[in-house]
Amino acid sequence: MPFIKVRDDLCKGCKLCITFCPKQVIRMSDRLNPKGYYVAELFDKEGCTGCGICARMCPDVAISVYREDKKEVPA
Amino acid sequence: MKVVYERPESLLDVPFTYCPGCTHGIIHRMVADTLDDLGIRERTIGVSPVGCSVFAYEFFNCDMVAAAHGRAPAVATGIKRVHPDKIVFTYQGDGDLAAIGTAEIIHAAARGENITVIFANNVIYGMTGGQMAPTTLIGQKTDTTPYGRSVEANGHPIRVCELLSSLDGVAYLERVSTHDPKHVLKAQKAIKKAFQYQVDGKGFTLIELLSTCPSNWGMNPLDSLKWLEESMLPYYKPGVYKDIG
Amino acid sequence: MSNKVLMKGNEAIGEAAITAGCRHFFGYPITPQSELPAYLSKHMPKVGGVFLQAESEVAAINMVYGAAAAGARVLTSSSSPGISLKQEGISYLASSELPAVICNVMRAGPGLGTIQPAQADYFQAVKGGGHGDYHNIVLAPESVQEIIDHVRLGFDLSDKYLNPAMILLDGALGQMMEPVDFGDYKPELQEKPWAATGCKGRKMNAITSIHIDPRDMEAHNIKLQEKYSKIRESEQKCEEWMLEDAEIMVVAYGLCARICKSAIRVCREKGIKVGLFRLISLWPFPEKKLDKAIDKVKEVFVVELSAGQMIEDVKLVDNGRKPITFHGRMGGMTPSVEDISDRIELIHDRITQKVG
Ligand SMILES: Cc1ncc(C[n+]2csc(CCOP(=O)(O)OP(=O)(O)O)c2C)c(N)n1
Ligand code: SF4
C-alpha cells in the first residue's frame, strides 16, 4: 500500500496537502510541532494512492511519498 | 516499499523561513527538482535576491551568491561571464525584478545572457510588510495603497513577460501559476525547459510564476490560491510569451 | 631589461590590470576615464578576457560583485558621479569580503560638476563611502608608472585581504602620457576555495552580506574590524621626499603632490628647508611615518584639490603638536607651482620671523 510521511519539523500546517489530496486522506493532527504549528497526517492509509500531489503542493517540502512501483510521480 | 518522491538533493535539509502556505516554497522545490533531474546541481550557481527569498542561499544545495536588491541579473551576468560553462539562475520577487531592478532585468535579457530567471510574482512587497509592488493590481489594497491602487496615482501594473517578449536576446519566456496541481505541473515543465535551454546555450530564459503572499494579502493559504486564480490570472495570463524552440 | 613605452594614464590602468591577471572588466562610460574602457574593449578579447559595457554603474558594480564571487580578478572604473552610484555595491563587496579593484578617475563636484582634476572624493573613498562600518584599501598614484604599480598592488592587496581596493586619481593623470615600464611582473594568483564555482566535490559555498541575528552581525563586524587593523598595521605606504632636514613639511598626494614637488624644488633653490610627505596609501592612512615626520618639522602645509578633506586625517595625527596651514583649489582648478612655492616662502618667512 502506498503511503506518505509528513515531517513534523518542517510542516507549518497550511493545509494545502489536505485541500489538494484527490482521495481526501490527509487531515490535521492534534500534534503541535516545536514551532507551534499543528501538523498534517495521513489518516487513511488504505486510501492513499501515492500520487504525490500533496508533496508537490507542499510549500515546505515536508512530504515524502512511498510506493511499490517505480512509476514516477508526475513531474 | 520505496520512497518515490522526497526532498530533492538540491535542497538543504533546513526549514524554509516562508510563512505557512506561501508558494515561494513550492517554487523552490520545483527549481530544486529541476537541478536534480538535469543532474546539474554541482555545476549550478544561484543568485538570491532581496525580498522574502533573501535566504534562498540557505535553502539551495548548490553554490549561492546573495545579490543587492534588484541586482541579481547583473550579479548573475558577472558570474556567467566568469564561468560560461556553469548554470546560473536568479530567483527574484516582483519588487526586486520589476521595480528597483528593472534596468538590470531588461538589459540582461537584451544581452541574451545565458541565464535562467525564476521570477515569483506575488503582486506585493512581501518582506517589507505588504506595500504596493509594480505588479500590484488596479484596486488592490496594500499597505501603501490603503484605498486600492489607482491608475491616477500609481499608473498601471507591469506585465514582465509581455514587456520582455520584444527583446531579441530572449530565448524563452513563460508565465505559469502555482494555484493548483495542474498549474504547478505546468510550471515544473516550464522551469525544466528553461534550464535545459540554458544547458543547451540558447540564451536568456525567464519563468514568471504567479505566487501568493497569504500574510500580506490578509488571507489564509487556500483563499490566497483562490484569489490568485480569480484576480491575478485575468490580468497576468499564463502562457508562452516567447520560445525560440 | 628596461622596456619603456609611452602610455596614457587611463590606458596604463587597463594594461596593468591585464598584466595582473585581470580578465574581467565591467563599466559604464564617463569622462575622464574613457580611454580605459576603449583600451580594454580592444585588448581584453586578445587575452581571452571579457569587456562588458553595463547599462549603468549600478549594474557594473554588481557584475563586479558576481565576477568576484565567482573567483575572478575583476576591475571596474568610473568617475565621481558614477562612483557615487557604485557605493551600495562597494559596501556589499566589503561585507561579503570579495576582492575587486575600482578606479575612480575623479572629477570636480558636487553634482555633475566638471571633468577637470579634483580630489574632492577623498572622504568618500577613505571613510567608507557606502553604508556601514567598512573601509576600502585606497591607493593614490602620482605618475603613469605608479598607476601600473598601484593597479597591480591593488589586485594583490584586494586578494590578500578579501577587500575592495580603490585607485584614486584624476583626469589629468588619466590623460597624461608618460614613458612607462611594465617590467616582467608575474601576478600571484591565489586559490579561492570560498568562491562560487559550482559545488562539485565539496559542500556548497554561499556568499552573502546578510546576518539577520544582531549577534552574528556584530561578530561579522568585529571580524572586519580586525582585518582593518591588520591592514593598518602592515600596508601603510608613503614617500618622504627631501624631508631629512626639512622645517616645513608639505603633505599632499596624487598629481597635486607632483606640483608640490616642483614647488619644493623652487624653494630649495632659495635655501628653504622644505620637503614633501606624499601619501601613497590613503587608506590605510600612513599615520606611523607621518607621526614621526611631524615631530621633526616646525610647520605642516597641506595641499589638496578640495576644500580640505585629507587635512582632517593629518590633524588627527598631528594632534595639536605643530601648526598646520592649508591651501586648496576646487572645482577643477589646480594650483600653479608658483602658487605653492609662494605660500611655502610665506610660511618660511613667518617661522623664521622675517614677517611679523
Ligand atoms: C536598496 C534597497 N531598497 C529597499 C530595500 C527594502 N526591501 C527589502 S525587500 C523589498 C521588497 C521585496 O519585494 P519583492 O521583490 O516583491 O519580494 P517578496 O518579498 O514579495 O517575495 C524591499 C523594498 C532594500 N533591502 N534595499
Ligand atoms: S510575507 Fe508573503 S511572500 Fe513573504 S514569506 Fe510570507 S507569505 Fe510568503
XYZ file of C-alpha atoms and ligand atoms in Angstrom:
710
model
C 0.000 0.000 0.000
C 1.391 3.409 -0.914
C 1.668 5.990 1.826
C 3.118 9.382 2.654
C 5.219 10.634 5.544
C 4.919 14.190 6.749
C 7.912 15.600 8.559
C 6.618 17.246 11.701
C 9.660 19.515 11.960
C 9.002 21.053 8.537
C 5.178 21.162 8.368
C 3.565 24.544 9.030
C 0.000 23.321 8.962
C -1.030 25.315 5.869
C -3.464 22.576 4.768
C -2.631 22.751 1.054
C -1.944 18.992 1.047
C -5.317 18.347 2.636
C -7.079 20.509 0.073
C -5.446 19.012 -2.976
C -5.377 15.324 -1.973
C -7.685 13.723 -4.570
C -8.563 10.947 -2.135
C -9.023 13.242 0.877
C -6.958 11.000 3.140
C -4.919 13.710 4.894
C -6.067 15.728 7.908
C -4.741 17.989 10.610
C -3.428 16.026 13.568
C -3.606 17.226 17.137
C 0.198 17.233 17.357
C 1.930 20.561 17.772
C 5.472 20.813 16.442
C 8.183 22.794 18.274
C 7.382 25.851 16.147
C 3.802 25.761 17.379
C 2.097 24.508 14.224
C -0.430 21.682 14.151
C 0.915 19.245 11.595
C -0.825 17.307 8.849
C -1.032 13.493 8.831
C -2.247 10.660 6.642
C -5.260 9.197 8.426
C -6.482 6.661 5.878
C -3.551 4.501 4.787
C -5.811 2.330 2.651
C -6.933 5.309 0.635
C -3.554 6.764 -0.368
C -2.584 6.011 -3.969
C 0.867 7.559 -3.716
C 0.023 10.066 -6.439
C 2.316 12.638 -4.835
C 0.128 15.669 -5.446
C 0.263 16.576 -1.762
C 4.066 16.515 -1.843
C 4.220 18.689 -4.932
C 1.873 21.267 -3.421
C 3.582 21.281 -0.021
C 5.278 24.683 0.319
C 7.605 23.294 2.966
C 8.723 20.173 1.119
C 7.737 18.170 4.179
C 6.141 15.180 2.464
C 7.791 12.015 1.136
C 5.820 9.562 -0.980
C 6.275 5.787 -0.760
C 5.078 3.324 -3.350
C 5.887 -0.179 -4.659
C 6.185 0.555 -8.346
C 8.814 2.813 -9.753
C 6.450 4.839 -11.851
C 7.384 8.391 -11.173
C 5.295 10.969 -9.514
C 4.083 13.198 -12.326
C 6.944 15.588 -12.964
C 8.001 -0.033 -0.337
C 10.245 2.637 -1.710
C 10.335 6.317 -1.479
C 9.371 7.606 -4.928
C 9.211 11.319 -4.196
C 11.117 13.068 -1.428
C 13.085 16.199 -0.670
C 15.356 16.826 -3.626
C 19.100 16.663 -3.084
C 19.271 20.234 -4.370
C 17.552 21.474 -1.204
C 19.450 21.570 2.068
C 17.721 19.913 4.997
C 16.611 23.121 6.690
C 13.101 24.512 7.144
C 12.076 27.385 4.889
C 11.568 30.756 6.539
C 8.419 31.430 4.487
C 5.010 31.975 6.043
C 2.656 28.970 6.146
C 1.164 28.290 2.732
C 3.387 30.759 0.877
C 4.047 29.440 -2.606
C 7.685 30.588 -2.626
C 8.292 27.116 -1.138
C 6.514 25.322 -3.983
C 8.636 27.257 -6.476
C 11.852 26.452 -4.595
C 11.001 22.800 -4.742
C 10.404 22.927 -8.497
C 13.761 24.585 -9.078
C 15.490 22.029 -6.850
C 13.713 19.119 -8.562
C 14.911 20.500 -11.892
C 18.541 20.725 -10.772
C 18.248 17.110 -9.589
C 16.522 15.888 -12.746
C 19.000 17.526 -15.097
C 21.935 16.433 -12.937
C 23.306 19.973 -12.837
C 23.325 20.715 -9.094
C 27.100 20.566 -8.825
C 27.648 22.999 -11.641
C 24.899 25.429 -10.794
C 25.334 28.815 -9.141
C 22.185 30.500 -7.853
C 21.704 34.166 -7.101
C 19.291 35.082 -4.324
C 17.540 38.452 -4.218
C 16.426 40.875 -1.552
C 12.852 40.038 -0.655
C 11.300 37.166 1.244
C 13.551 34.791 -0.684
C 16.664 36.610 0.559
C 17.584 33.420 2.424
C 17.373 31.235 -0.674
C 21.133 30.846 -0.319
C 20.435 28.898 2.875
C 17.982 26.561 1.169
C 19.508 25.513 -2.144
C 22.229 22.901 -2.050
C 24.292 24.496 -4.780
C 26.706 27.422 -4.744
C 24.783 30.601 -3.976
C 25.503 34.317 -4.126
C 23.244 36.858 -2.429
C 22.696 39.975 -4.543
C 21.705 43.503 -3.605
C 18.047 44.474 -4.119
C 17.205 44.212 -7.804
C 20.726 43.470 -8.987
C 20.547 39.697 -9.286
C 20.646 39.736 -13.120
C 23.812 41.874 -13.024
C 25.395 39.601 -10.419
C 24.397 36.572 -12.490
C 25.937 38.229 -15.553
C 29.216 38.669 -13.684
C 29.199 35.023 -12.605
C 28.236 33.692 -16.020
C 30.926 35.727 -17.764
C 33.496 34.134 -15.460
C 32.035 30.620 -15.762
C 30.234 30.348 -19.109
C 30.133 26.571 -18.686
C 28.251 26.745 -15.387
C 24.482 27.016 -14.940
C 23.457 30.323 -13.396
C 19.996 31.231 -12.176
C 18.447 34.101 -10.281
C 15.440 33.869 -8.005
C 13.602 37.185 -7.742
C 10.402 38.724 -6.473
C 8.345 41.290 -8.368
C 9.581 44.287 -6.396
C 13.141 43.130 -6.857
C 12.788 42.408 -10.564
C 10.173 44.831 -11.858
C 10.801 47.973 -9.764
C 14.286 48.585 -8.412
C 15.843 46.039 -10.777
C 14.002 46.921 -13.981
C 17.117 48.094 -15.785
C 19.099 45.019 -14.826
C 16.482 42.512 -15.975
C 15.821 44.296 -19.274
C 19.486 44.564 -20.135
C 20.363 41.023 -19.088
C 17.525 39.884 -21.361
C 18.591 42.205 -24.180
C 22.150 40.921 -23.988
C 20.786 37.419 -24.186
C 22.712 36.397 -21.107
C 22.553 32.629 -20.988
C 20.973 32.564 -17.538
C 17.629 31.460 -16.128
C 15.472 33.834 -14.132
C 12.915 32.412 -11.726
C 10.511 35.263 -11.158
C 7.997 34.917 -8.308
C 5.242 37.465 -8.864
C 3.015 37.874 -5.798
C 1.832 41.396 -6.718
C 3.106 42.815 -3.428
C 6.241 43.596 -1.436
C 6.241 40.669 0.975
C 9.317 41.157 3.032
C 8.822 44.805 3.902
C 5.277 44.234 5.054
C 2.933 44.432 2.101
C 3.497 47.659 0.202
C 2.439 48.255 -3.385
C 4.575 46.489 -5.969
C 4.970 47.449 -9.639
C 2.722 44.455 -10.293
C 0.005 45.335 -7.782
C -3.399 45.136 -9.474
C -5.654 48.142 -10.008
C -7.901 48.417 -7.000
C -5.729 46.141 -4.879
C -5.322 47.330 -1.301
C -1.844 47.267 0.108
C -0.035 48.951 2.960
C 0.754 51.933 0.730
C -2.435 51.856 -1.344
C -4.940 51.719 1.511
C -7.766 52.832 -0.782
C -6.720 50.483 -3.537
C -4.209 51.078 -6.319
C -5.461 53.785 -8.617
C -4.332 54.472 -12.135
C -4.220 58.222 -11.485
C -1.861 57.932 -8.566
C 0.115 54.815 -9.346
C -0.209 54.039 -13.015
C -0.598 50.550 -14.373
C 0.856 47.247 -13.234
C 3.790 45.922 -15.245
C 3.473 42.687 -17.163
C 7.027 41.437 -17.282
C 6.669 38.628 -19.821
C 4.875 40.888 -22.282
C 7.453 43.614 -21.717
C 10.443 41.359 -22.313
C 8.932 39.468 -25.225
C 10.010 42.121 -27.720
C 13.699 41.653 -26.923
C 15.763 39.690 -29.396
C 18.079 38.334 -26.715
C 15.303 36.337 -25.097
C 15.112 32.608 -25.817
C 12.188 31.539 -23.689
C 9.559 33.314 -21.611
C 6.609 31.666 -19.978
C 4.120 32.731 -17.330
C 2.788 29.938 -15.160
C 0.824 29.716 -11.947
C 1.086 27.877 -8.640
C -2.553 27.883 -7.580
C -3.381 24.218 -8.192
C -1.621 20.930 -9.005
C -2.382 21.148 -12.705
C -0.732 24.541 -12.998
C 2.133 23.543 -10.745
C 2.847 20.621 -13.042
C 2.932 23.020 -15.988
C 5.195 25.310 -14.030
C 7.560 22.446 -13.306
C 7.780 21.651 -17.023
C 8.439 25.282 -17.875
C 11.224 25.584 -15.302
C 12.845 22.407 -16.543
C 12.644 23.614 -20.120
C 14.212 26.940 -19.194
C 17.178 25.284 -17.504
C 17.502 22.844 -20.408
C 17.680 25.828 -22.776
C 20.489 27.244 -20.699
C 22.317 23.920 -20.714
C 21.958 23.974 -24.497
C 23.301 27.524 -24.649
C 20.169 29.029 -26.161
C 20.180 32.315 -24.255
C 18.090 34.211 -21.745
C 15.178 32.373 -20.164
C 12.650 33.640 -17.636
C 9.767 31.858 -15.990
C 7.252 34.090 -14.262
C 5.440 32.215 -11.523
C 2.256 33.722 -10.143
C 2.695 33.285 -6.441
C 0.866 34.076 -3.207
C 1.532 36.165 -0.143
C -1.090 34.990 2.371
C 0.387 37.104 5.161
C 0.269 40.436 3.389
C -2.819 39.716 1.350
C -4.500 39.064 4.703
C -5.917 35.703 3.649
C -5.427 32.106 4.618
C -3.341 29.960 2.240
C -6.366 28.465 0.472
C -8.168 31.732 -0.062
C -4.893 33.119 -1.373
C -4.776 30.463 -4.069
C -8.369 31.261 -4.971
C -7.632 34.984 -5.108
C -4.620 34.310 -7.299
C -6.792 32.371 -9.720
C -9.669 34.815 -9.744
C -7.865 38.156 -9.575
C -4.379 37.675 -10.933
C -4.928 35.227 -13.770
C -7.192 37.547 -15.809
C -4.519 40.285 -15.832
C -1.459 38.056 -15.841
C -2.413 35.491 -18.442
C -0.429 32.277 -18.276
C 1.226 31.227 -21.483
C 4.372 31.125 -23.538
C 5.410 34.651 -24.456
C 8.475 33.697 -26.406
C 10.117 30.456 -27.384
C 12.852 30.270 -29.971
C 12.494 26.473 -29.893
C 65.788 44.802 -19.117
C 64.065 48.142 -19.343
C 61.418 48.380 -21.961
C 59.853 51.804 -21.950
C 56.663 52.612 -23.794
C 54.673 55.812 -23.943
C 51.232 55.455 -22.484
C 48.294 57.459 -21.223
C 47.382 57.030 -17.578
C 43.957 55.640 -18.327
C 45.333 53.111 -20.795
C 48.026 52.130 -18.322
C 45.287 51.147 -15.857
C 43.957 48.717 -18.446
C 47.292 47.203 -19.418
C 48.349 46.944 -15.776
C 45.135 45.096 -14.972
C 45.753 42.642 -17.797
C 49.296 42.012 -16.584
C 47.868 41.494 -13.099
C 45.786 38.617 -14.395
C 42.524 40.524 -14.528
C 40.333 39.160 -17.314
C 37.038 40.827 -16.466
C 36.053 44.452 -16.752
C 32.585 45.890 -16.255
C 31.947 49.605 -16.595
C 29.752 52.409 -17.815
C 31.076 55.306 -19.925
C 32.043 58.524 -18.190
C 34.659 61.199 -18.791
C 37.520 61.492 -17.875
C 38.250 57.751 -17.810
C 37.003 56.893 -21.309
C 40.384 55.759 -22.653
C 40.308 52.859 -20.190
C 37.170 51.102 -21.455
C 38.262 51.884 -25.009
C 41.614 50.215 -24.323
C 40.137 47.191 -22.594
C 37.415 46.653 -25.175
C 40.241 46.327 -27.684
C 42.678 44.303 -25.614
C 40.573 42.058 -23.347
C 39.376 39.878 -26.234
C 43.007 39.374 -27.305
C 43.807 37.716 -23.994
C 40.570 35.753 -23.767
C 39.103 38.238 -21.320
C 35.721 39.880 -21.001
C 34.952 43.548 -21.523
C 31.334 44.363 -20.866
C 29.709 47.767 -21.095
C 26.980 47.690 -18.471
C 23.681 49.569 -18.516
C 24.740 51.697 -15.535
C 27.359 51.996 -12.841
C 24.936 50.233 -10.527
C 24.787 47.246 -12.843
C 28.549 47.385 -13.437
C 29.461 47.157 -9.765
C 27.024 44.299 -9.289
C 28.550 42.468 -12.243
C 31.857 43.024 -10.475
C 30.261 41.538 -7.367
C 29.208 38.457 -9.343
C 32.566 38.016 -11.053
C 34.431 38.475 -7.760
C 32.110 35.967 -6.092
C 32.886 33.594 -8.953
C 36.581 33.861 -8.111
C 37.856 36.191 -10.832
C 40.202 39.168 -10.637
C 37.861 41.910 -11.739
C 38.127 45.621 -12.480
C 35.702 48.480 -12.846
C 36.325 52.146 -13.282
C 34.335 55.322 -13.286
C 34.490 58.950 -12.274
C 32.945 60.693 -9.287
C 29.173 60.621 -10.028
C 29.470 57.038 -11.246
C 31.441 56.085 -8.157
C 28.633 57.530 -6.050
C 26.233 55.164 -7.816
C 28.510 52.215 -7.071
C 28.556 52.762 -3.327
C 25.876 50.261 -2.340
C 27.706 47.609 -4.337
C 31.055 48.505 -2.793
C 29.551 48.194 0.680
C 28.255 44.740 -0.302
C 31.717 43.770 -1.616
C 33.305 44.859 1.656
C 30.781 42.998 3.770
C 30.840 39.835 1.665
C 34.655 40.075 1.706
C 35.028 39.998 -2.047
C 38.137 41.287 -3.793
C 37.849 43.781 -6.643
C 39.657 46.851 -7.934
C 37.709 50.053 -8.508
C 39.298 53.041 -10.238
C 37.947 56.497 -9.581
C 39.317 58.967 -12.097
C 37.998 61.857 -10.060
C 36.392 64.960 -11.426
C 35.219 68.078 -9.689
C 31.868 68.046 -7.935
C 29.480 68.093 -6.272
C 26.730 67.166 -8.682
C 27.607 66.627 -12.293
C 30.486 69.041 -11.734
C 33.158 69.214 -14.343
C 35.728 66.850 -15.756
C 38.807 68.737 -14.593
C 41.023 67.296 -11.863
C 39.888 67.286 -8.253
C 40.478 65.368 -5.052
C 37.098 66.009 -3.550
C 36.163 62.317 -3.300
C 38.728 61.699 -0.560
C 36.138 61.340 2.202
C 34.001 59.067 0.071
C 36.972 56.846 -0.738
C 38.674 56.551 2.634
C 35.872 56.892 5.142
C 33.666 54.197 3.662
C 31.550 55.854 1.008
C 28.670 53.457 1.242
C 26.757 52.417 4.346
C 28.164 50.527 7.291
C 31.485 50.277 9.094
C 33.920 49.362 6.370
C 36.990 50.597 4.554
C 38.328 50.372 1.061
C 42.027 49.997 0.549
C 42.804 53.251 -1.297
C 45.908 53.959 -3.356
C 46.789 57.295 -4.952
C 49.333 57.212 -7.776
C 51.226 60.346 -8.834
C 52.541 59.162 -12.195
C 51.603 56.823 -15.001
C 54.296 54.396 -13.858
C 52.840 54.425 -10.392
C 49.371 53.787 -11.810
C 50.722 50.496 -13.102
C 52.282 49.628 -9.760
C 49.155 50.584 -7.873
C 46.760 48.642 -10.063
C 48.890 45.530 -9.545
C 49.266 46.221 -5.852
C 45.537 46.894 -5.638
C 44.759 43.441 -7.020
C 47.312 41.783 -4.734
C 46.099 43.537 -1.585
C 42.483 43.033 -2.536
C 43.026 39.291 -2.925
C 45.177 39.102 0.188
C 42.647 40.799 2.449
C 39.462 39.963 0.528
C 38.509 43.602 0.436
C 37.764 46.081 -2.332
C 40.682 48.278 -3.357
C 40.261 51.676 -4.936
C 42.715 53.510 -7.153
C 42.129 57.210 -6.796
C 43.453 59.506 -9.479
C 42.227 62.417 -11.518
C 41.537 63.138 -15.130
C 44.803 64.992 -15.648
C 46.807 61.936 -14.634
C 44.451 59.757 -16.628
C 45.150 61.782 -19.761
C 48.857 62.264 -19.110
C 51.259 60.466 -21.413
C 54.464 59.214 -19.852
C 57.094 56.606 -20.583
C 56.413 53.515 -18.517
C 57.991 50.141 -17.959
C 55.798 47.132 -17.347
C 58.806 45.042 -16.259
C 58.356 41.331 -16.033
C 55.940 41.107 -13.163
C 54.025 37.878 -12.659
C 50.812 38.065 -10.673
C 50.476 35.712 -7.742
C 47.001 34.406 -8.260
C 45.600 32.824 -5.131
C 43.377 29.829 -4.659
C 39.833 30.923 -3.826
C 38.169 27.913 -2.239
C 35.338 30.117 -0.976
C 34.258 31.185 -4.477
C 31.010 30.243 -6.205
C 32.243 27.916 -8.927
C 29.777 25.025 -8.698
C 29.975 22.700 -5.686
C 31.327 19.573 -7.369
C 33.231 17.506 -4.837
C 32.628 19.849 -1.920
C 29.930 21.453 0.202
C 28.041 24.350 -1.340
C 29.516 27.827 -0.922
C 27.279 30.746 -0.028
C 28.371 34.351 -0.422
C 26.240 36.876 1.382
C 26.317 40.043 3.432
C 23.182 39.475 5.484
C 23.459 38.315 9.090
C 19.984 38.715 10.459
C 20.830 37.959 14.085
C 22.441 41.087 15.545
C 24.901 38.923 17.481
C 26.096 37.407 14.208
C 26.166 40.808 12.558
C 28.281 42.214 15.357
C 30.623 39.227 15.223
C 30.971 39.797 11.482
C 31.696 43.474 12.063
C 34.334 42.603 14.651
C 35.943 40.242 12.175
C 36.027 43.024 9.574
C 37.487 45.481 12.061
C 40.218 43.005 12.989
C 41.057 42.736 9.337
C 41.200 46.524 9.012
C 43.572 46.645 11.999
C 45.852 44.196 10.236
C 45.774 46.283 7.077
C 46.513 49.409 9.107
C 49.428 47.645 10.731
C 51.018 46.310 7.545
C 50.064 48.299 4.494
C 50.684 51.991 5.153
C 52.559 53.474 2.225
C 54.094 56.881 1.728
C 57.037 58.694 0.213
C 59.200 61.020 2.292
C 60.855 63.384 -0.116
C 63.516 65.907 0.895
C 62.331 65.651 4.469
C 65.742 64.860 6.029
C 66.452 68.406 7.165
C 63.064 69.960 6.456
C 61.483 72.574 8.685
C 58.351 72.782 6.598
C 56.583 69.614 5.542
C 54.154 69.713 2.654
C 51.568 66.936 2.770
C 49.873 66.006 -0.490
C 49.023 63.054 -2.734
C 48.442 62.218 -6.360
C 49.016 64.742 -9.105
C 48.840 67.530 -6.553
C 51.938 66.069 -4.879
C 53.799 66.428 -8.147
C 53.015 70.104 -8.349
C 54.202 70.360 -4.758
C 57.462 68.629 -5.650
C 58.175 71.228 -8.319
C 57.354 73.998 -5.865
C 59.632 72.448 -3.258
C 62.491 72.359 -5.762
C 61.993 76.072 -6.384
C 62.033 76.753 -2.649
C 65.053 74.560 -2.061
C 66.986 76.630 -4.594
C 66.196 79.608 -2.404
C 67.559 77.764 0.597
C 64.231 76.985 2.224
C 64.271 73.709 4.105
C 61.079 72.149 2.862
C 60.152 68.596 1.943
C 57.157 66.519 0.977
C 55.258 63.821 2.770
C 53.389 62.109 -0.026
C 50.583 59.733 0.848
C 50.633 56.642 -1.339
C 48.021 54.684 0.550
C 45.190 57.000 1.536
C 43.676 54.137 3.455
C 45.352 52.850 5.450
C 46.461 56.387 6.206
C 50.264 56.376 6.644
C 49.983 57.642 10.195
C 53.002 55.863 11.639
C 55.531 57.658 9.463
C 53.579 60.895 9.414
C 53.565 60.881 13.196
C 57.366 60.704 13.310
C 57.789 63.169 10.481
C 55.654 65.777 12.218
C 57.996 65.658 15.216
C 60.919 66.780 13.092
C 59.371 69.804 11.382
C 58.200 73.209 12.502
C 55.102 73.513 10.367
C 52.890 71.341 8.211
C 51.437 72.596 4.938
C 48.609 70.542 3.443
C 47.752 70.993 -0.217
C 44.703 69.382 -1.761
C 42.420 69.775 -4.734
C 39.477 70.109 -2.393
C 38.127 72.312 0.358
C 40.218 70.325 2.806
C 39.445 66.674 3.385
C 42.727 64.806 3.853
C 43.803 67.600 6.208
C 41.388 66.213 8.791
C 43.384 62.983 8.966
C 46.625 64.948 9.146
C 45.194 66.908 12.065
C 44.269 63.708 13.864
C 47.872 62.532 13.635
C 49.311 65.964 14.444
C 47.039 66.200 17.443
C 47.872 69.851 18.001
C 51.640 69.429 18.061
C 52.576 71.620 15.104
C 50.726 74.342 13.257
C 49.039 73.255 10.043
C 48.267 75.545 7.128
C 46.181 74.635 4.163
C 45.842 75.505 0.534
C 43.173 74.001 -1.640
C 41.709 74.648 -5.044
C 38.324 73.311 -6.029
C 36.035 72.861 -8.955
C 38.703 71.537 -11.300
C 41.205 74.339 -10.729
C 44.779 73.329 -9.918
C 47.327 75.492 -8.127
C 50.375 76.523 -10.111
C 53.892 75.703 -8.945
C 54.292 79.369 -8.106
C 51.114 79.378 -6.045
C 52.561 76.674 -3.859
C 56.135 77.963 -3.723
C 54.924 81.453 -2.780
C 52.933 80.006 0.076
C 55.855 77.908 1.240
C 58.002 81.045 1.208
C 55.425 82.879 3.285
C 55.387 80.100 5.829
C 59.175 80.101 5.817
C 59.298 83.858 6.371
C 56.843 83.588 9.201
C 58.608 80.813 11.057
C 61.985 82.481 10.602
C 60.369 85.708 11.841
C 61.008 87.727 8.686
C 57.387 88.775 8.790
C 55.798 89.909 11.996
C 18.250 49.261 -1.810
C 17.145 48.683 -1.026
N 15.940 49.284 -1.032
C 14.930 48.757 -0.325
C 15.102 47.616 0.414
C 13.947 47.095 1.232
N 13.296 45.930 0.666
C 13.609 44.697 1.053
S 12.692 43.505 0.328
C 11.812 44.662 -0.554
C 10.694 44.281 -1.466
C 10.680 42.868 -1.845
O 9.528 42.582 -2.532
P 9.504 41.508 -3.673
O 10.691 41.634 -4.546
O 8.198 41.610 -4.350
O 9.681 40.108 -2.927
P 8.751 39.365 -1.866
O 9.266 39.803 -0.529
O 7.342 39.776 -2.112
O 8.988 37.937 -2.114
C 12.266 45.947 -0.252
C 11.680 47.160 -0.830
C 16.384 47.030 0.399
N 16.662 45.924 1.105
N 17.381 47.559 -0.325
S 5.462 37.653 3.581
Fe 4.310 36.837 1.867
S 5.826 36.343 0.282
Fe 6.901 36.592 2.234
S 7.055 34.514 3.071
Fe 5.231 35.463 3.959
S 3.589 34.849 2.604
Fe 5.488 34.490 1.503
